PDB file of C-alpha atoms in Angstrom:
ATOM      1  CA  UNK A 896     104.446 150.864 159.753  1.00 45.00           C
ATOM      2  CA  UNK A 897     104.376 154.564 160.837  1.00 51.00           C
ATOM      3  CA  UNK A 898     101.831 156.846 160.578  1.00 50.00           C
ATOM      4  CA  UNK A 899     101.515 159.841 157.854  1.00 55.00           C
ATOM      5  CA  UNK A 900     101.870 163.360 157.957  1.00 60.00           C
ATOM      6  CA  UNK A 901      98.401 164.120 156.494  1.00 65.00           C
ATOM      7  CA  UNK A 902      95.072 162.221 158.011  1.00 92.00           C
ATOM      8  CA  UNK A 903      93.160 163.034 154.838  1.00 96.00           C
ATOM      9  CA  UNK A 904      93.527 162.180 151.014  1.00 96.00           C
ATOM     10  CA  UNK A 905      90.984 163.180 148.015  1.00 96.00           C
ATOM     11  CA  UNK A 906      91.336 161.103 144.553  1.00 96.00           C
ATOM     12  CA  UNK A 907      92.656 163.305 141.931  1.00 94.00           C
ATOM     13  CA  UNK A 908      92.683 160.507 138.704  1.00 94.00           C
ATOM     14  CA  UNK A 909      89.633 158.357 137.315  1.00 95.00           C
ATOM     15  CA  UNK A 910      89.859 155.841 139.668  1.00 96.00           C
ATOM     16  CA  UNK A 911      92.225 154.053 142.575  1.00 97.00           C
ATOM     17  CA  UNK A 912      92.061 150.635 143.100  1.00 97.00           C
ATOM     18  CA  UNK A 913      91.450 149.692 146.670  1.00 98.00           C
ATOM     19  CA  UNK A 914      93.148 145.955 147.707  1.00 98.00           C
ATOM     20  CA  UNK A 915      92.943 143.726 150.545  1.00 97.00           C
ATOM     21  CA  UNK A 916      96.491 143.322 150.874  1.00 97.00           C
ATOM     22  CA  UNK A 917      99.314 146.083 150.169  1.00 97.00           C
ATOM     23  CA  UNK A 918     100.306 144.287 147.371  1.00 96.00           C
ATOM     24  CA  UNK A 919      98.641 145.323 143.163  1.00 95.00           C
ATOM     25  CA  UNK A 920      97.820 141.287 143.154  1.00 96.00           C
ATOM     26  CA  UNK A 921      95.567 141.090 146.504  1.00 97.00           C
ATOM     27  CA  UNK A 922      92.211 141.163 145.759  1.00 97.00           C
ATOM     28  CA  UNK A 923      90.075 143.814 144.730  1.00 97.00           C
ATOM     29  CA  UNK A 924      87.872 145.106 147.364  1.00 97.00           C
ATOM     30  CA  UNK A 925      86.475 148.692 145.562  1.00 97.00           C
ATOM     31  CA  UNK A 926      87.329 151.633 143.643  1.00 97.00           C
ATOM     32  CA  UNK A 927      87.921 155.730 144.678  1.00 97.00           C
ATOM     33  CA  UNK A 928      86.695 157.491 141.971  1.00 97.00           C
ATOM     34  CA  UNK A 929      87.529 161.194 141.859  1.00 96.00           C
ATOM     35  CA  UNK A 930      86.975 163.377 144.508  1.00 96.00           C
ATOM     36  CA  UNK A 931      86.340 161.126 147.082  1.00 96.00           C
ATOM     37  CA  UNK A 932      88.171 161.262 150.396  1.00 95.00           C
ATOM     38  CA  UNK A 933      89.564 158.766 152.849  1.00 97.00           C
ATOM     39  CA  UNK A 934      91.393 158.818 156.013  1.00 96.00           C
ATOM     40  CA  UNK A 935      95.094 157.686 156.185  1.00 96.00           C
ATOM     41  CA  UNK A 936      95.346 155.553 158.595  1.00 95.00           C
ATOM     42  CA  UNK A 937      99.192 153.859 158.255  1.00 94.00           C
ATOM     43  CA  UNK A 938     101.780 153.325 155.569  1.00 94.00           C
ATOM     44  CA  UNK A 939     104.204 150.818 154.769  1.00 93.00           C
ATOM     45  CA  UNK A 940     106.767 151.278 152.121  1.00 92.00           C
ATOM     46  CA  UNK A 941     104.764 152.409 148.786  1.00 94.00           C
ATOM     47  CA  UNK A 942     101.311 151.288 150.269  1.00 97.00           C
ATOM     48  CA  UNK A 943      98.776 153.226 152.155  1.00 97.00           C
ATOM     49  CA  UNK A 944      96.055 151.703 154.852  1.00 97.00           C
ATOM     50  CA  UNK A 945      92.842 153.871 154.506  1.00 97.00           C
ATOM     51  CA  UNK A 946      88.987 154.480 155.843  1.00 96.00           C
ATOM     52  CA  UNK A 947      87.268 154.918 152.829  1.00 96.00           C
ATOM     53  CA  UNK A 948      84.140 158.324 153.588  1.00 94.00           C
ATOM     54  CA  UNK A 949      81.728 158.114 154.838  1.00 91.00           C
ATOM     55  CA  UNK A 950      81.158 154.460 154.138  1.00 91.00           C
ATOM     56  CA  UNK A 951      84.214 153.251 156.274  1.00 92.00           C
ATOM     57  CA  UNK A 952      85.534 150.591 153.889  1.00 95.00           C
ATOM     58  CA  UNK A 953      89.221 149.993 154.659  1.00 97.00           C
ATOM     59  CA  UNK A 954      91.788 148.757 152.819  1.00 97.00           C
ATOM     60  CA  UNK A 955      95.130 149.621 150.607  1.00 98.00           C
ATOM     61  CA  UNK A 956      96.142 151.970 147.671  1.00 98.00           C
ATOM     62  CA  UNK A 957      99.303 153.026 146.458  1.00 96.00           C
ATOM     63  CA  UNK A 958     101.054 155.950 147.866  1.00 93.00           C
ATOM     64  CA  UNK A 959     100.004 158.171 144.362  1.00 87.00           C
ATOM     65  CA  UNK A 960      97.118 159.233 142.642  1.00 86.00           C
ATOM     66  CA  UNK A 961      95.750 161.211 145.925  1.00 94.00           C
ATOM     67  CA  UNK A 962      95.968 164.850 147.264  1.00 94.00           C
ATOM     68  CA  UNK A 963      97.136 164.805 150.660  1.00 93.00           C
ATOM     69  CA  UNK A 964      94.843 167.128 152.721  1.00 93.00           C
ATOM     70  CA  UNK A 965      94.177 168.252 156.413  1.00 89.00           C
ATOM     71  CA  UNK A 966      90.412 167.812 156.158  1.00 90.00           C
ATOM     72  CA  UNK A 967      88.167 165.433 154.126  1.00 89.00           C
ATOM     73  CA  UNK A 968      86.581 166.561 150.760  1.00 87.00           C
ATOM     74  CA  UNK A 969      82.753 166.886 150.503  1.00 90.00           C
ATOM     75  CA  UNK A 970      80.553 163.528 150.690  1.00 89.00           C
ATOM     76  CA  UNK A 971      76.963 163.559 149.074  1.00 88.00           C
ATOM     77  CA  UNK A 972      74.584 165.365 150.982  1.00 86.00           C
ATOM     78  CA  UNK A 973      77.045 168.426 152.118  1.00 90.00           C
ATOM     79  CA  UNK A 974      76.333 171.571 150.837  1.00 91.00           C
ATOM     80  CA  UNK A 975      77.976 172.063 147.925  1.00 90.00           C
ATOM     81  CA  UNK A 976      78.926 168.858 146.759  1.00 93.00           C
ATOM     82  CA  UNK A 977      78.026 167.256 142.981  1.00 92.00           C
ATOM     83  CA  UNK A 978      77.782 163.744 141.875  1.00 92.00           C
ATOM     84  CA  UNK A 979      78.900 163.465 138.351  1.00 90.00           C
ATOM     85  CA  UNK A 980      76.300 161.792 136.026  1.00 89.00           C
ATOM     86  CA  UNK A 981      77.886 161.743 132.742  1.00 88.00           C
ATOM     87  CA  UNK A 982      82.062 161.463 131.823  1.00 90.00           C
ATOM     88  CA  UNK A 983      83.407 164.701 131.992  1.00 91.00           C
ATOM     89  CA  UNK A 984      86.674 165.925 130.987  1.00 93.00           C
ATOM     90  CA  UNK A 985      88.642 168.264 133.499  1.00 94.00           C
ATOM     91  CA  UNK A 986      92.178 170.014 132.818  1.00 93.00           C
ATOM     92  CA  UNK A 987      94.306 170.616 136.059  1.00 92.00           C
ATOM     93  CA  UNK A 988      95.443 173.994 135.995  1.00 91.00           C
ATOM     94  CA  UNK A 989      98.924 174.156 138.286  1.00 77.00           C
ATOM     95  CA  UNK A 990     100.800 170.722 136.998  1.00 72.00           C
ATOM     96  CA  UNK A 991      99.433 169.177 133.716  1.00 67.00           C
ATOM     97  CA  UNK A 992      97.883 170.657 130.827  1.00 69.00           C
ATOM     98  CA  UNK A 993      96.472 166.738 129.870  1.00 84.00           C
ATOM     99  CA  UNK A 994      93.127 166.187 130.911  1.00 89.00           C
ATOM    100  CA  UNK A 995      91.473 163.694 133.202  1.00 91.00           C
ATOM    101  CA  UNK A 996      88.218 161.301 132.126  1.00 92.00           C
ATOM    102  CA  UNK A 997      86.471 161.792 135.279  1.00 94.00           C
ATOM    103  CA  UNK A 998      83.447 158.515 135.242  1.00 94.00           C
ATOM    104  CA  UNK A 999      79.913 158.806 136.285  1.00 94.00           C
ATOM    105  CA  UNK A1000      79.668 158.770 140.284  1.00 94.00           C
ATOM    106  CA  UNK A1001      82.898 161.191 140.750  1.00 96.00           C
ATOM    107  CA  UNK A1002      82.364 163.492 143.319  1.00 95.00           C
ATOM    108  CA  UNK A1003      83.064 167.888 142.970  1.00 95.00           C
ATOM    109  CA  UNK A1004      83.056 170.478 144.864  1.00 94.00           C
ATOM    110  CA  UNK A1005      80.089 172.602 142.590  1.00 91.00           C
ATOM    111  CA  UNK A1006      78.177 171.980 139.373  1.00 87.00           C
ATOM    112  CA  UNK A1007      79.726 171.455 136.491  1.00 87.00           C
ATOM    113  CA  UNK A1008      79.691 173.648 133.528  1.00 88.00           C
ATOM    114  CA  UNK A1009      82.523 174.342 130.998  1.00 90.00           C
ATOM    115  CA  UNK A1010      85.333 176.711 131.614  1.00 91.00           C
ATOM    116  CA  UNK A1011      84.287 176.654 135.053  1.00 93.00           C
ATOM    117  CA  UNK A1012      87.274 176.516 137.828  1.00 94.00           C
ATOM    118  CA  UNK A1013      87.465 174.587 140.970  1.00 94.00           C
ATOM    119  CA  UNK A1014      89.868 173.286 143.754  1.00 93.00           C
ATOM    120  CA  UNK A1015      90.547 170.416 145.165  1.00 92.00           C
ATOM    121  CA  UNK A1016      93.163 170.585 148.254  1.00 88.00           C
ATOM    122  CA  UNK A1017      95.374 173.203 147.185  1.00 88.00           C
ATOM    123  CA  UNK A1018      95.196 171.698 143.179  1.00 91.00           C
ATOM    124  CA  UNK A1019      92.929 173.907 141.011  1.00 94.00           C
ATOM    125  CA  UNK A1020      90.822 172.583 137.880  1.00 95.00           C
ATOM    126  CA  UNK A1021      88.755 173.510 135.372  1.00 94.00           C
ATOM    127  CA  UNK A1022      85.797 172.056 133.756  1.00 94.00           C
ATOM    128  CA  UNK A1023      86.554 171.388 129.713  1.00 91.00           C
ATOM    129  CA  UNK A1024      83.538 169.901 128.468  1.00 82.00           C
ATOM    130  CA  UNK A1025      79.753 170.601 129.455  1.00 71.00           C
ATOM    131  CA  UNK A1026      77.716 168.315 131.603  1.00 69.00           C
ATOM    132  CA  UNK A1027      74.203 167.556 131.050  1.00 64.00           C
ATOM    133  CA  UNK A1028      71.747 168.289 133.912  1.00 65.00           C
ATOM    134  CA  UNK A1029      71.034 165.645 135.960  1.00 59.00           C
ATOM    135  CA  UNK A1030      67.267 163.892 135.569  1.00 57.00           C
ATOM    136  CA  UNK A1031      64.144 164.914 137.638  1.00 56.00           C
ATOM    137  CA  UNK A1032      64.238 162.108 140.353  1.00 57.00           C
ATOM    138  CA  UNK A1033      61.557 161.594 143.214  1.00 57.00           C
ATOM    139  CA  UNK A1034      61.405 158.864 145.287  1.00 56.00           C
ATOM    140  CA  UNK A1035      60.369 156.443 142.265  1.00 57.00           C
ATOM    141  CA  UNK A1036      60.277 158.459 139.527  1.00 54.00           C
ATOM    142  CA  UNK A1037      62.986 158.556 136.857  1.00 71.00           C
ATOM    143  CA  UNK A1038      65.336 155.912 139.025  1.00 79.00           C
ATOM    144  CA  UNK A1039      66.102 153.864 135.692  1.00 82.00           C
ATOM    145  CA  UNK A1040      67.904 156.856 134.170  1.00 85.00           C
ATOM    146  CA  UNK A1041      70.322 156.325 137.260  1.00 89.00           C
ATOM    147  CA  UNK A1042      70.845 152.717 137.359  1.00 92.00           C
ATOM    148  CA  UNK A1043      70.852 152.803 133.234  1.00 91.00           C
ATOM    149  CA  UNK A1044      73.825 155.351 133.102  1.00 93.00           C
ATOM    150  CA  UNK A1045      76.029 151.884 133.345  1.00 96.00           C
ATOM    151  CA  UNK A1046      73.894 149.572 131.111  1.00 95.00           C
ATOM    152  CA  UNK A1047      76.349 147.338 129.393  1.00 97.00           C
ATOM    153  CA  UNK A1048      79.422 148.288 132.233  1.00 97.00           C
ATOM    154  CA  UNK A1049      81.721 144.981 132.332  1.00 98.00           C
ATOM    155  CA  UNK A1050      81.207 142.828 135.285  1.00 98.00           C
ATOM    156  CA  UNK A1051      84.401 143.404 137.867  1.00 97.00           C
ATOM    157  CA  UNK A1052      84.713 141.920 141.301  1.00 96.00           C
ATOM    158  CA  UNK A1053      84.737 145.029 143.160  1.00 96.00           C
ATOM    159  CA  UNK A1054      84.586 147.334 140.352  1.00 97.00           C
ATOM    160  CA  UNK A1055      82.047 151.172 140.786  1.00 96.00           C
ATOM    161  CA  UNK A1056      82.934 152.611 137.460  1.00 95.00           C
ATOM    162  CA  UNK A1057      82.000 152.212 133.588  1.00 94.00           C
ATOM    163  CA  UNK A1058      84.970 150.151 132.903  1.00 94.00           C
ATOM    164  CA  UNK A1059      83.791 147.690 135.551  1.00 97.00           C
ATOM    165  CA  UNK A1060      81.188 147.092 138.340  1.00 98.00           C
ATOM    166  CA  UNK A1061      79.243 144.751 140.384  1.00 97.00           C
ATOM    167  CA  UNK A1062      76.353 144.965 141.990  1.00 97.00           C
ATOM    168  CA  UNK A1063      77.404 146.480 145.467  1.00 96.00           C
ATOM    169  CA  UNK A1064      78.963 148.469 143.127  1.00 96.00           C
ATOM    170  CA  UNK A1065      76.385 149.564 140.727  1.00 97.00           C
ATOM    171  CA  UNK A1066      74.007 150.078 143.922  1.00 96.00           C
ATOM    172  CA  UNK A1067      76.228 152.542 145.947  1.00 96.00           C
ATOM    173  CA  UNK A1068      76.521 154.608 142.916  1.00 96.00           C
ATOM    174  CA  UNK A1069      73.336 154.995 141.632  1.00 94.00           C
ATOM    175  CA  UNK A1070      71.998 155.638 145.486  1.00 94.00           C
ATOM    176  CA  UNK A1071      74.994 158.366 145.710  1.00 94.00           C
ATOM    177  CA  UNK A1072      73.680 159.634 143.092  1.00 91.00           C
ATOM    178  CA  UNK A1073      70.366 160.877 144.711  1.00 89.00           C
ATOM    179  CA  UNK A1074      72.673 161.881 147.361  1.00 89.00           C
ATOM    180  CA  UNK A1075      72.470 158.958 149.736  1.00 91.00           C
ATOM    181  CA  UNK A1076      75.727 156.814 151.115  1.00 92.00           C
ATOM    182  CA  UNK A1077      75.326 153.110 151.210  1.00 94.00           C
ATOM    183  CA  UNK A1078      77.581 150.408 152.465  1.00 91.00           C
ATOM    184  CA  UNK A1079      79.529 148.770 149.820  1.00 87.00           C
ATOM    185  CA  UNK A1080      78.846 145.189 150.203  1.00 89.00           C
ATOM    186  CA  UNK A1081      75.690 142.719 150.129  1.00 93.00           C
ATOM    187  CA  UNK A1082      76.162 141.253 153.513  1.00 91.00           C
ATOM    188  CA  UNK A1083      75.516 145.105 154.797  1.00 93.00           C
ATOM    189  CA  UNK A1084      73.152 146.034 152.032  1.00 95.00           C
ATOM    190  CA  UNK A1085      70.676 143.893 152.750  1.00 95.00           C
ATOM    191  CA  UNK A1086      70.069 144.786 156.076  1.00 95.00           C
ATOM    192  CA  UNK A1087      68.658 147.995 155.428  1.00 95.00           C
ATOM    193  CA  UNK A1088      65.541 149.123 154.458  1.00 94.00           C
ATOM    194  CA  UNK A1089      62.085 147.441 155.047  1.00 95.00           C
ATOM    195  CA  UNK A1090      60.713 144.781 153.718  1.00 95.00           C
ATOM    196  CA  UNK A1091      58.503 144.479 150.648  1.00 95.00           C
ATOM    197  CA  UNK A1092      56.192 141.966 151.358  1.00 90.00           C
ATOM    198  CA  UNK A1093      55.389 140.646 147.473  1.00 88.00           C
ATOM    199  CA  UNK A1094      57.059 141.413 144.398  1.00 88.00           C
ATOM    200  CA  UNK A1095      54.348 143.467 142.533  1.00 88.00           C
ATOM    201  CA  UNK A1096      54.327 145.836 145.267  1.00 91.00           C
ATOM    202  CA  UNK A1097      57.791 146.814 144.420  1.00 93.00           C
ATOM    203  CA  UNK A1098      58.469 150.159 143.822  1.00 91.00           C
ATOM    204  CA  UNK A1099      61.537 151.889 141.544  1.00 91.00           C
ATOM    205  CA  UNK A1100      64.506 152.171 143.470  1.00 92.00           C
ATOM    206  CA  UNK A1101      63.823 149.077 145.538  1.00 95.00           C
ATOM    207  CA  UNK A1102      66.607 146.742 146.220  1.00 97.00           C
ATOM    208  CA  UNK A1103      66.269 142.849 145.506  1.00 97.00           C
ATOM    209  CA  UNK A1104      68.510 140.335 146.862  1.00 98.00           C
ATOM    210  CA  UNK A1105      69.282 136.473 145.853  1.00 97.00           C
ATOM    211  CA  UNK A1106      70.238 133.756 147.360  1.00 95.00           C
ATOM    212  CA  UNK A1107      71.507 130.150 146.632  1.00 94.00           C
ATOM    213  CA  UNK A1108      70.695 126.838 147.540  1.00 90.00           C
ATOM    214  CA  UNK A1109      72.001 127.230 150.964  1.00 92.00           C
ATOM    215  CA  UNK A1110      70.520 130.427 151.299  1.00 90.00           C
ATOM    216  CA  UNK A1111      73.242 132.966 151.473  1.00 93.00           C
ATOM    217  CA  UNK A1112      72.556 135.990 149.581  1.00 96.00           C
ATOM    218  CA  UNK A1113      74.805 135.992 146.213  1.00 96.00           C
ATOM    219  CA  UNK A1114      73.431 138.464 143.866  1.00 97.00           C
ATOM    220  CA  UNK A1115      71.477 141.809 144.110  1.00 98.00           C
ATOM    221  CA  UNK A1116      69.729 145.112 141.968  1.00 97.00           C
ATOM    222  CA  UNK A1117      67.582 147.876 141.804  1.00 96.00           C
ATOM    223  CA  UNK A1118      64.444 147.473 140.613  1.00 95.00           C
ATOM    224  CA  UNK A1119      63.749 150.376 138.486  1.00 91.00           C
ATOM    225  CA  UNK A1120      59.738 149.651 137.309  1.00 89.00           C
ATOM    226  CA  UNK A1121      57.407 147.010 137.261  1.00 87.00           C
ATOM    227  CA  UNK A1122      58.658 143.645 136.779  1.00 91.00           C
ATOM    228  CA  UNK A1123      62.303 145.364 135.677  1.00 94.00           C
ATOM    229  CA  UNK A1124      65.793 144.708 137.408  1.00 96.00           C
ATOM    230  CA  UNK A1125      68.606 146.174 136.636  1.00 97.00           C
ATOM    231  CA  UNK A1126      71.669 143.991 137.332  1.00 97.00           C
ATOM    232  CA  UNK A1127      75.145 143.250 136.756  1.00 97.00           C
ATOM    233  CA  UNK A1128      75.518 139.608 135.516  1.00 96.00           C
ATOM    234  CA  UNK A1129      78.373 139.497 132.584  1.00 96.00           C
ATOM    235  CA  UNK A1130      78.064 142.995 132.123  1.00 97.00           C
ATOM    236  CA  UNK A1131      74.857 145.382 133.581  1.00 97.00           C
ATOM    237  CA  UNK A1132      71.667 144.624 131.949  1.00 96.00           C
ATOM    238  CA  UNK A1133      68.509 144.971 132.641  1.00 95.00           C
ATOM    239  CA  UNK A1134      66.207 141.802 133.212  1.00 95.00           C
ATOM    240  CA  UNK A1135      62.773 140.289 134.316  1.00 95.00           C
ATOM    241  CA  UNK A1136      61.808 140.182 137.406  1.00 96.00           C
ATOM    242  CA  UNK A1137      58.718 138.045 139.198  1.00 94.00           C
ATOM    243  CA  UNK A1138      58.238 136.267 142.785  1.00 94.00           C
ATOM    244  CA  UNK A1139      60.529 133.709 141.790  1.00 96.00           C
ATOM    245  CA  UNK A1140      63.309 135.387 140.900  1.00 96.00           C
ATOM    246  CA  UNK A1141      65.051 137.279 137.649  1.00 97.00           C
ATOM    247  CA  UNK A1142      64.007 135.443 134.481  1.00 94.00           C
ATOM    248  CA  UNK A1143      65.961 135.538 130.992  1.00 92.00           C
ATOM    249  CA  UNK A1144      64.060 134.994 127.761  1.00 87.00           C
ATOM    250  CA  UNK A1145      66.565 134.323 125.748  1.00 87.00           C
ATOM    251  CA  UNK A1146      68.298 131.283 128.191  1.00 88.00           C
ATOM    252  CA  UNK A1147      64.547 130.438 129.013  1.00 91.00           C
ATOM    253  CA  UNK A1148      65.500 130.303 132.323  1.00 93.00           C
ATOM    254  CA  UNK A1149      66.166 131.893 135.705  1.00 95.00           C
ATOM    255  CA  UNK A1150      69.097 133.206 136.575  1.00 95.00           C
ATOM    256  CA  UNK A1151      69.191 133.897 140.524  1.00 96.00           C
ATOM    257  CA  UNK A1152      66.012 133.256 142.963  1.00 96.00           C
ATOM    258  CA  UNK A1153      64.275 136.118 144.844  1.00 96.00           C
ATOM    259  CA  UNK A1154      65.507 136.008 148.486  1.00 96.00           C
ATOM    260  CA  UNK A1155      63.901 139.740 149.654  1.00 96.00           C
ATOM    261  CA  UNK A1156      63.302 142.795 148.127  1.00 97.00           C
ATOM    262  CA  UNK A1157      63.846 145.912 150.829  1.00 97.00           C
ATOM    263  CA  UNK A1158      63.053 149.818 150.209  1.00 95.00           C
ATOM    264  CA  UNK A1159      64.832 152.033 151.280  1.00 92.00           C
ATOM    265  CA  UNK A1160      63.633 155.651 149.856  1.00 81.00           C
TER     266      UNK A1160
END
């Protein structure tokens, strides 16, 4: 191993896969959508060993598919920086004239409206379709129209885009969407926040958490109003939800038993 030139890199496609093991077969640990930034830590051969920002996550992408830069891009929160709601379609200026499908949960550098340019790096880029404005959100108001942008999203082990998500997943994005960074695993998740005490005092935006019969924690979603989960089981769907745990009509059963429900906003 030796280390790199650059001690930055920004995502510049729809999506890098991030791996356990420098090797397109090791397991999927989670996604880079575009615009976010990581630090390069090492490489070896074609591989890259990054910090994922801010969250921290580290793992392995291939040496492409990145802008290598001297100082990270923006992270929700700066000044500045826009989470993408919607797919949008951008057209790099310098190199390509194809555009890029950038997903729901990409990050820019200022608000999107068509014909509009930005940069990225030293990589300029301009906005080709419009972008609706984002929903009115307050601390419970509205947070379905977030955690619904990927209703029916295929379930994919470490998956945080349309194409495929889970629930660490789905969580992180929807809470990066209201411009707050989360950790991108349960066994971190679920440490934060307080407590809600009962079920029916659960609030949109609230996170529940379920466990198995030996009591680790297994399955997770934002509760988005009364009595209403949204989830990623198969594909992301929204459910029932009482003291027990998330029911399904339709199976006449539940699916996963309530373990905690924490709030964070």
């Amino acid at each position: 191993m030796k280390p790199t030139n650059h001690p930055f890199g920004i995502t510049i496609t729809t999506s890098i896969s991030i791996r356990a093991n420098p090797d397109h077969k090791s397991e999927l640990l989670s996604q880079l959508l575009f615009g976010e930034s990581f630090t390069i830590i090492q490489k070896i051969e074609d591989w890259l060993l990054i910090n994922t920002l801010p969250e921290n996550l580290q793992g392995w992408i291939p040496d492409h598919s990145y802008l290598p830069v001297k100082s990270p891009g923006l992270n929700p929160g700066d000044p500045g920086c826009y989470v993408n709601l919607e797919i949008a379609m951008i057209s790099p200026i310098d190199y390509s004239g194809y555009p890029i499908s950038v997903t729901p949960g990409s990050t820019f550098p200022c608000k999107p409206e068509i014909g509009k340019e930005f940069k990225l790096g030293n990589r300029s880029y301009r906005f080709e379709s419009p972008v609706p404005e984002a929903p009115v959100i307050t601390d419970n108001y509205n947070m379905d129209a977030l955690a619904l942008i990927f209703i029916h999203s295929p379930y994919l082990w470490g998956g945080r885009c349309l194409f495929g998500i889970d629930n660490s997943g789905l969580i992180q994005l929807v809470y990066k969407m209201r411009d707050i960074s989360l950790p991108g695993n349960l066994a971190e998740l679920v440490q934060l926040g307080k407590s809600v005490p009962f079920a029916h005092d659960a609030q949109p935006g609230d996170l529940a958490f379920f466990e198995n019969k030996e009591g680790d924690i297994i399955h997770a979603g934002i509760i988005t109003k009364p009595n209403k989960i949204v989830h990623c089981y198969g594909s992301v769907r929204e459910d029932l939800l009482d003291h027990a745990g998330i029911y399904d009509p339709r199976e006449e059963k539940y699916l996963f038993y309530l373990r905690i429900i924490n709030r964070l906003l």
